[in-house]
Short mmCIF file of C-alpha atoms and ligand atoms in Angstrom, two decimals:
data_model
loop_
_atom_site.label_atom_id
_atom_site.label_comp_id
_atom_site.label_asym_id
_atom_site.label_seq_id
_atom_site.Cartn_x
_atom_site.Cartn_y
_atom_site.Cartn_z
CA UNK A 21 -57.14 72.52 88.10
CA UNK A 22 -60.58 74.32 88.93
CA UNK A 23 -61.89 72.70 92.27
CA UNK A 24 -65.57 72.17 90.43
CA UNK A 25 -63.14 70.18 87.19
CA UNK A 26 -61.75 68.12 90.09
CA UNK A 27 -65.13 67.19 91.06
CA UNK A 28 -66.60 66.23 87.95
CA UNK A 29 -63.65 64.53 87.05
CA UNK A 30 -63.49 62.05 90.29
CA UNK A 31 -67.31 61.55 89.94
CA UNK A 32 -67.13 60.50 85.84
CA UNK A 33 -64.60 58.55 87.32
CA UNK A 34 -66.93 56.56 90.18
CA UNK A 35 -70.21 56.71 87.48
CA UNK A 36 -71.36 58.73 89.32
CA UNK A 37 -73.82 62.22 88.10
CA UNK A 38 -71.79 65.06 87.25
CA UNK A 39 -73.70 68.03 87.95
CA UNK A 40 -73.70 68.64 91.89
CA UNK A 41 -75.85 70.68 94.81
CA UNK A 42 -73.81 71.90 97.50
CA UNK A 43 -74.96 72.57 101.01
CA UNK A 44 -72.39 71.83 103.52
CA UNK A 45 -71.34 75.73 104.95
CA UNK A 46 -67.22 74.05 104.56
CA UNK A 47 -67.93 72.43 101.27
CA UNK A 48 -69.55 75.77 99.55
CA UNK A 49 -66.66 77.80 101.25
CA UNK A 50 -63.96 75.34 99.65
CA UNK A 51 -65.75 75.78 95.95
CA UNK A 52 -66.29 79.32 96.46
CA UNK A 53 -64.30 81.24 98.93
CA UNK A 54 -67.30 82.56 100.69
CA UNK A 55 -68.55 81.22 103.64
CA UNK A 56 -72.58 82.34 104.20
CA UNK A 57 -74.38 80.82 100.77
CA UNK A 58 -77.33 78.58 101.30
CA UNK A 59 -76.22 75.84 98.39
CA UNK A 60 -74.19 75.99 95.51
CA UNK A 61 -75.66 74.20 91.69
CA UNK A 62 -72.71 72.99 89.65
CA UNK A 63 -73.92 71.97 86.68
CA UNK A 64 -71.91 69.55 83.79
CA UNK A 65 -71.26 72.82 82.02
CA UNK A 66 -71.22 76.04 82.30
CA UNK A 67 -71.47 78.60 85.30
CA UNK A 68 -72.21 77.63 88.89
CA UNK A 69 -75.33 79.28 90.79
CA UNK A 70 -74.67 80.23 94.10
CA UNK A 71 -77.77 80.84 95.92
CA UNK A 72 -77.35 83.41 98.64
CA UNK A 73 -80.78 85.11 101.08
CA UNK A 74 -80.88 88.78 101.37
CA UNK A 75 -78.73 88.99 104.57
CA UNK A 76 -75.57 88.35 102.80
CA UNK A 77 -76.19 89.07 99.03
CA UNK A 78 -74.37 91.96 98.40
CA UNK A 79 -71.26 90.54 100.32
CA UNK A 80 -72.07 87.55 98.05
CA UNK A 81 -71.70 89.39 95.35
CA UNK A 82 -68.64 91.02 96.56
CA UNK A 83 -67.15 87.87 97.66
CA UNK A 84 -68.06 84.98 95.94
CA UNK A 85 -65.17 83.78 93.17
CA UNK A 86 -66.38 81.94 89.90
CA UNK A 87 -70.17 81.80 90.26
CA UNK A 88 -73.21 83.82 89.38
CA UNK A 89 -74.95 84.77 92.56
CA UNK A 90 -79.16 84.73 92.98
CA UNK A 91 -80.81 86.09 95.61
CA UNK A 92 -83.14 83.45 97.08
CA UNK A 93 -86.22 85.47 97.75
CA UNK A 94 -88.64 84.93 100.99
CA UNK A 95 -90.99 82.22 100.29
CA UNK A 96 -88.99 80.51 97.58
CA UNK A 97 -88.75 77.33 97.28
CA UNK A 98 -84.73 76.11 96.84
CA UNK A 99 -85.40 72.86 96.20
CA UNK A 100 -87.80 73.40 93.21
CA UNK A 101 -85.57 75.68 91.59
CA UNK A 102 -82.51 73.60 91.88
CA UNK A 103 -85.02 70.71 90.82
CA UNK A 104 -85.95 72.85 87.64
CA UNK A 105 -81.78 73.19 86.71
CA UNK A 106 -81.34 69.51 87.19
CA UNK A 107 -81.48 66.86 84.41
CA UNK A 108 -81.84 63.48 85.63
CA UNK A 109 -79.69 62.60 88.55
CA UNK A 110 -77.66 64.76 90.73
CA UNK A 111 -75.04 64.31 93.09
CA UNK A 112 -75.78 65.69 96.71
CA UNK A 113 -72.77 66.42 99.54
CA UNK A 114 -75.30 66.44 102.46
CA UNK A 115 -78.17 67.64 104.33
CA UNK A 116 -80.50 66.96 106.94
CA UNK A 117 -82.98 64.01 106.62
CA UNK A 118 -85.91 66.83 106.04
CA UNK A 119 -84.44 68.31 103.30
CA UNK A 120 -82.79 65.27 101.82
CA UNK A 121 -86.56 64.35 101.73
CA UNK A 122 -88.12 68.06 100.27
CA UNK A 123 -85.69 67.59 97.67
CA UNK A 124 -86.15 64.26 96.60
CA UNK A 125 -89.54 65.35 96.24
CA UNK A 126 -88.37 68.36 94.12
CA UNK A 127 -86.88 65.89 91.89
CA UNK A 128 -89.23 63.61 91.40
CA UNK A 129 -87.83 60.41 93.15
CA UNK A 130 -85.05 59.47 95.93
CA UNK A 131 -83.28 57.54 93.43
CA UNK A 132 -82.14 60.86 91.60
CA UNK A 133 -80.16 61.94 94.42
CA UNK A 134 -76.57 60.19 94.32
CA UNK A 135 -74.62 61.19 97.85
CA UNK A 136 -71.25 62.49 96.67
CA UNK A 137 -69.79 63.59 100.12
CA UNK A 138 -67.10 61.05 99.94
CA UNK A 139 -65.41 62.57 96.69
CA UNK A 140 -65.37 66.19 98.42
CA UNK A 141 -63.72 64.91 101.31
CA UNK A 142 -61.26 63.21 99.16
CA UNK A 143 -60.30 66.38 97.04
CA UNK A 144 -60.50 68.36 100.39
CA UNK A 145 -57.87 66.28 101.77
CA UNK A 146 -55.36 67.18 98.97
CA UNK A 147 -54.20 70.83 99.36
CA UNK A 148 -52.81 72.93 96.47
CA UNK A 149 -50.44 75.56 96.37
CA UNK A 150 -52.36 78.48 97.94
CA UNK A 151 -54.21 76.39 100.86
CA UNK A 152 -50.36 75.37 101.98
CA UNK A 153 -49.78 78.78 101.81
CA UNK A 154 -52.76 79.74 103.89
CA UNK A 155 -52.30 76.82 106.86
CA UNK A 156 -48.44 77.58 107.32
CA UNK A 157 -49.63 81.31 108.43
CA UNK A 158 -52.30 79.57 110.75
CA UNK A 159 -49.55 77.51 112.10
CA UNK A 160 -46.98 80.65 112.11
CA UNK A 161 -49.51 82.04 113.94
CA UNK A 162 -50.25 79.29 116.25
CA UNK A 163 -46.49 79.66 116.84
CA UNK A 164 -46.86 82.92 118.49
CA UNK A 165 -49.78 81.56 120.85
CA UNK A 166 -47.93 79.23 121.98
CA UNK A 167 -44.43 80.99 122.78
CA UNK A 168 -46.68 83.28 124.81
CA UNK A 169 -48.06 80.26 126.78
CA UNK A 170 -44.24 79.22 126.85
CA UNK A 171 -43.46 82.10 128.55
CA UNK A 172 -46.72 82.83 131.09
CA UNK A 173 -47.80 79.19 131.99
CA UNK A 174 -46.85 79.07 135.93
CA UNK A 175 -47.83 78.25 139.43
CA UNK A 176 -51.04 80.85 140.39
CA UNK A 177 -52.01 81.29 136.98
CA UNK A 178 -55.59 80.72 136.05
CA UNK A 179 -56.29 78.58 133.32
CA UNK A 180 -58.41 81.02 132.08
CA UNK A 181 -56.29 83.34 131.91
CA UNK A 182 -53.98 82.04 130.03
CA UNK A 183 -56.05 80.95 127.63
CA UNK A 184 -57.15 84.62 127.07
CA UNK A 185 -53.30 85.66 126.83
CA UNK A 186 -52.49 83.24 124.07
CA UNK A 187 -55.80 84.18 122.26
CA UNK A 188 -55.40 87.74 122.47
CA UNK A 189 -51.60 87.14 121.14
CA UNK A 190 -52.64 85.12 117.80
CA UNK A 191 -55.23 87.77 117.36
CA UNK A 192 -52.51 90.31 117.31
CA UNK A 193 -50.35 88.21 115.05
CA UNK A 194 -52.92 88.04 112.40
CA UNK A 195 -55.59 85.39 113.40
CA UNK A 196 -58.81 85.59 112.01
CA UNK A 197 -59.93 83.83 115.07
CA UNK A 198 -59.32 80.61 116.94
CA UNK A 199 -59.36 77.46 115.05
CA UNK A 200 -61.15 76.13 118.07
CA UNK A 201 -61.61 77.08 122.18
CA UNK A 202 -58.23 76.61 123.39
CA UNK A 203 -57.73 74.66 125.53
CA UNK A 204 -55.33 75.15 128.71
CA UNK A 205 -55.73 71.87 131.12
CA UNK A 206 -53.18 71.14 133.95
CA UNK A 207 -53.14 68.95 136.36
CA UNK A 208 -55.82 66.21 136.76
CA UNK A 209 -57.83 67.97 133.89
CA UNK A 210 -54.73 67.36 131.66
CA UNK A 211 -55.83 63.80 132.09
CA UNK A 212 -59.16 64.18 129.98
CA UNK A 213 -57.75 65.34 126.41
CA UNK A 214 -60.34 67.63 125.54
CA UNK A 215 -60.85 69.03 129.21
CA UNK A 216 -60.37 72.45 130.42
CA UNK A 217 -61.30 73.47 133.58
CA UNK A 218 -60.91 77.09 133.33
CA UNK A 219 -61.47 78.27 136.62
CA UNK A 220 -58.83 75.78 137.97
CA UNK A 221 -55.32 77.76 139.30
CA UNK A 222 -52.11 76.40 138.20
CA UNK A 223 -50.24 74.32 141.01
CA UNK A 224 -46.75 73.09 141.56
CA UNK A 225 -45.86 70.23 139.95
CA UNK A 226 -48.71 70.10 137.40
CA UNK A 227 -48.42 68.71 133.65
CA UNK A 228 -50.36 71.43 132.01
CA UNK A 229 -51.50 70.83 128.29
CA UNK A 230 -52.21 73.75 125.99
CA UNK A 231 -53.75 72.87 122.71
CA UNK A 232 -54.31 75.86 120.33
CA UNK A 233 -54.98 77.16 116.62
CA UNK A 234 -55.42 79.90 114.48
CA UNK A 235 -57.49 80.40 111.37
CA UNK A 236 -56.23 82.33 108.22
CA UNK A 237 -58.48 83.12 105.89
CA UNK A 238 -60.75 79.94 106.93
CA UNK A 239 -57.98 77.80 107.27
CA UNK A 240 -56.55 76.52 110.42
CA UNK A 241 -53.98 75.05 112.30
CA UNK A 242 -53.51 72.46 115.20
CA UNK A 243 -51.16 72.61 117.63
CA UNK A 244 -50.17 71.29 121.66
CA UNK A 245 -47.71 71.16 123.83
CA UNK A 246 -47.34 69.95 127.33
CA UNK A 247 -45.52 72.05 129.97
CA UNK A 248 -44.42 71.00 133.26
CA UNK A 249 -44.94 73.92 136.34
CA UNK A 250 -41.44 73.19 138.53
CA UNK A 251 -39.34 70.22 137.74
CA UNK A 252 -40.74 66.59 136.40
CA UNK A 253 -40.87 63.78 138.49
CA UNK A 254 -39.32 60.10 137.84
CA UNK A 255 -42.99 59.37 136.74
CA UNK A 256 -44.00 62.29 135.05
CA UNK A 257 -40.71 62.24 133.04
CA UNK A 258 -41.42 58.67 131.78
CA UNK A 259 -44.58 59.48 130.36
CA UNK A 260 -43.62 62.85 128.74
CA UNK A 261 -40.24 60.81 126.94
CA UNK A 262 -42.53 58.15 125.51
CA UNK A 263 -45.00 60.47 123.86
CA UNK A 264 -42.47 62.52 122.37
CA UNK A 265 -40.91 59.20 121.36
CA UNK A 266 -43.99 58.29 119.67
CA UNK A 267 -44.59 61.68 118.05
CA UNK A 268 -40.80 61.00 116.43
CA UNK A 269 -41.25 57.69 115.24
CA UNK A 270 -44.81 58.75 113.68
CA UNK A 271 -43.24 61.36 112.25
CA UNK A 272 -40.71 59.18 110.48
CA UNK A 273 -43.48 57.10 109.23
CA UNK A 274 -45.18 60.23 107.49
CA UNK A 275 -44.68 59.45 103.74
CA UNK A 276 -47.24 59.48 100.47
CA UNK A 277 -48.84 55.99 99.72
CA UNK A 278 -48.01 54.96 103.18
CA UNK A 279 -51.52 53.66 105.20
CA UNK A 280 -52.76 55.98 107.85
CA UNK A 281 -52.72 52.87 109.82
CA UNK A 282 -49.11 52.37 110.18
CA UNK A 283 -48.59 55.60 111.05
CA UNK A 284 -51.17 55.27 113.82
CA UNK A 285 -49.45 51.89 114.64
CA UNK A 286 -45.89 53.60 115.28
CA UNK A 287 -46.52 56.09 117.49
CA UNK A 288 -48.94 53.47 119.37
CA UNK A 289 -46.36 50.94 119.69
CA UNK A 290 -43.70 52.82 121.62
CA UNK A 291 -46.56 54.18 123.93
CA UNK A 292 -47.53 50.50 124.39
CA UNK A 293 -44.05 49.43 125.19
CA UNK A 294 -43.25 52.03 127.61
CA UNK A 295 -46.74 50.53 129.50
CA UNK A 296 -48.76 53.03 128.32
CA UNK A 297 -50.77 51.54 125.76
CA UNK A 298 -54.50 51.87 127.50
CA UNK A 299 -54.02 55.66 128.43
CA UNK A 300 -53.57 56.35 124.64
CA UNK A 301 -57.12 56.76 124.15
CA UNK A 302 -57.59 58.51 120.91
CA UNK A 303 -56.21 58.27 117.14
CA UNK A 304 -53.20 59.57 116.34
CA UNK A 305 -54.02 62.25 114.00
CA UNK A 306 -56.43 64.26 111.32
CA UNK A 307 -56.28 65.99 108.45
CA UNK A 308 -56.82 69.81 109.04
CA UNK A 309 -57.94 72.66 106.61
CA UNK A 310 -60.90 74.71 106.12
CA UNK A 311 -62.28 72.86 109.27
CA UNK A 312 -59.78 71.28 112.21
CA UNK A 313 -60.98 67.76 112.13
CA UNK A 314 -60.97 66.52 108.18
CA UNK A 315 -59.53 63.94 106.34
CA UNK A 316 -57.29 61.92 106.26
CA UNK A 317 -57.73 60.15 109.53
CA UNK A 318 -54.94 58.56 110.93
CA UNK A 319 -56.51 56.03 113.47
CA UNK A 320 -55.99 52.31 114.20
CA UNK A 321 -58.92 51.12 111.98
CA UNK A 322 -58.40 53.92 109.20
CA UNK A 323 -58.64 53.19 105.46
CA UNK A 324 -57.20 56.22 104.27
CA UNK A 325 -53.66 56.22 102.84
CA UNK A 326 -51.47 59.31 102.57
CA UNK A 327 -50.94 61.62 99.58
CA UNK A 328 -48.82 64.55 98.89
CA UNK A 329 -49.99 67.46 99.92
CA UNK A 330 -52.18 66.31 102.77
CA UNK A 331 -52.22 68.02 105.82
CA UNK A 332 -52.25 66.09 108.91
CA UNK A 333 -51.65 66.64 112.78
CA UNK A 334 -49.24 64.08 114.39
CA UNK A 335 -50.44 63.93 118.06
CA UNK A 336 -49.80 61.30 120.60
CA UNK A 337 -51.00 61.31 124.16
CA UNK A 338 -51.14 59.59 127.67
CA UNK A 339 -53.49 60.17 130.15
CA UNK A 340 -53.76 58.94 133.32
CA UNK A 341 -56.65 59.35 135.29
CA UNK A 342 -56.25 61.24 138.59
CA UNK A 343 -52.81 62.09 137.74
CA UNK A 344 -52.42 63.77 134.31
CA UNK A 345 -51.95 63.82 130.96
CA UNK A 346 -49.17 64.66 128.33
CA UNK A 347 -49.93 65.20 124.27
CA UNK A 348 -48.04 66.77 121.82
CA UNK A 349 -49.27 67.88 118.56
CA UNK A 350 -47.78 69.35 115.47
CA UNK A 351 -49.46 70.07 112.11
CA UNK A 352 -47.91 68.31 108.78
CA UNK A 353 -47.31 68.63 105.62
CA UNK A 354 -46.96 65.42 103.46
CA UNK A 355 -44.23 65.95 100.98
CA UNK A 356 -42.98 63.93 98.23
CA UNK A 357 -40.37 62.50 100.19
CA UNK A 358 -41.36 62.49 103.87
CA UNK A 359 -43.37 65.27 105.72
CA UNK A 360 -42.75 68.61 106.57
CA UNK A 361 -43.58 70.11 109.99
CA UNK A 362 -45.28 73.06 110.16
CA UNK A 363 -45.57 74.37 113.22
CA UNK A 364 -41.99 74.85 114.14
CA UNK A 365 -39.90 78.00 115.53
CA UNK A 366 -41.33 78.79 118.86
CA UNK A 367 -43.35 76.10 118.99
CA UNK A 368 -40.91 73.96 119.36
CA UNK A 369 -40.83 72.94 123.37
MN1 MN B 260 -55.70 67.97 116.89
#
């Protein structure tokens, strides 16, 4: 089904308007395949009207599937002229409190606007055929980067460095660009999950955690590992099985109409009963697409349940301050009948 259909349809659905202005930069890229428009009017019938400034109209109009482009001219005012297409109420995705207010104003009353951000996110979450198609080369992709930090991560190597290795790789494999900074973090910085030192050198007996992802055609992929420079110790060894215990066991959880919760809840119990439980200090998992961090969320307090055809990332982690950290990540497919992983082949630790 059209993506705009799929909108209307959940919003009849809620009571809620059915002719829409789009503004987030993901949102009009997910209804439009182009990723520079300034909003997007769906109305109940008929055409779309992307609305597009003179920097990028002619790639607009080159771009742009489904919709009939207008050049917003200097001094125009958007919010009057979506005001002037709009009968009665109209659902909004988001904006800034500013415009939220200009356009209110445009339309004659706050209580016109109906937020509709919710049922975006919820069609977001559900890929079809061709956004599978366009994540598994993001994670194929993602594949490569990591093999290459598979085979360079080492004692003397600069975190840097190796973060520039595995994102010139991906770039030769195809990427359109990192899905986010990677990040390459060993030894006490592997203990903060989003840290990255950068200038730091690789030392013996470091846990070094290498998160990565690619982006193919504006979708992405979500991916980490943990290495170990020189052998584990009794310690480090304990902490490394029970994460990869936990990513299993979430794993084997991963099914449609199953909460997000329990999912959450497996992987967090085995980290819990290994003694673990306070250094797992962030959700399990996320959905990924057009951005890296989407729904559905699979955290202790989520509401979400799963669906075929979500895609999710399954990542446990430990970290202990002042001694290091382990996560490992993969990116999911929910299938009819369990989940599908992926980022697999070389990958794979
Ligand atoms: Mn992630």
């Amino acid at each position: 089904m059209n993506r705009t259909t799929a909108l209307k349809q959940a919003a009849a659905k809620q009571g809620k308007p059915t002719n829409f202005v789009i503004f987030n930069q993901t949102n009009l890229t997910y209804f439009t395949n182009f990723a520079a428009a300034t909003a997007l009017y769906i109305p109940e019938q008929g055409d779309s009207t992307l609305y597009v400034s003179t920097v990028n109209y002619e790639q607009a109009k080159a771009e742009a599937k489904g919709v009939n482009v207008e050049l917003l001219k200097r001094g125009e005012n958007l919010m009057e002229k979506i005001a002037l297409q709009a009968p009665g109420k109209l659902g909004v995705d988001s904006l800034p409190i500013e415009s939220w207010r200009a356009l209110a104003k445009a339309m004659g009353g706050e209580e016109k606007l109906e937020p509709i951000n919710g049922l975006v996110r919820e069609l977001r979450s559900v890929k079809d055929y061709g956004e599978i198609k366009f994540i598994q080369e993001a994670c194929r992709i993602a594949g490569i980067g990591m093999q290459t930090a598979k085979e360079i991560i080492g004692v003397g190597l600069k975190e840097k460095d190796a973060a520039a290795e595995i994102e010139y790789a991906m770039r030769k494999a195809g990427s359109d660009g990192v899905a986010f900074d990677t990040i390459v973090a060993s030894g006490p910085t592997s203990a903060f999950p989003h840290g990255s030192n950068l200038e730091r050198t690789i030392c013996d007996g470091d846990f070094v955690v290498v998160d990565l992802g690619a982006t193919y055609k504006f979708y992405r992929s979500d991916c980490t590992r943990t290495f170990i420079a020189s052998k584990a110790t009794e310690k480090q060894a304990r902490i490394y099985d029970a994460v990869k215990l936990a990513h299993q066991k979430a794993f084997e959880k991963i099914k449609p109409k199953v909460s997000a919760y329990d999912v959450d809840e497996a992987a967090r119990r085995v980290i819990e009963q290994a003694g673990f439980g306070e250094f797992f200090v962030h959700n399990l998992g996320h959905g990924v697409g057009l951005e890296v961090h989407e729904a559905p969320i699979l955290s202790p307090d989520s509401k979400d349940v799963l669906a075929t055809g979500n895609v999710v990332t399954n990542e446990p982690g430990i970290y202990v301050p002042g001694f290091g950290g382990v996560r490992i990540e993969d990116t999911l497919l929910v299938t009819k009948n369990g989940a599908e992983n992926l980022t697999i082949g070389p990958c794979m630790p």
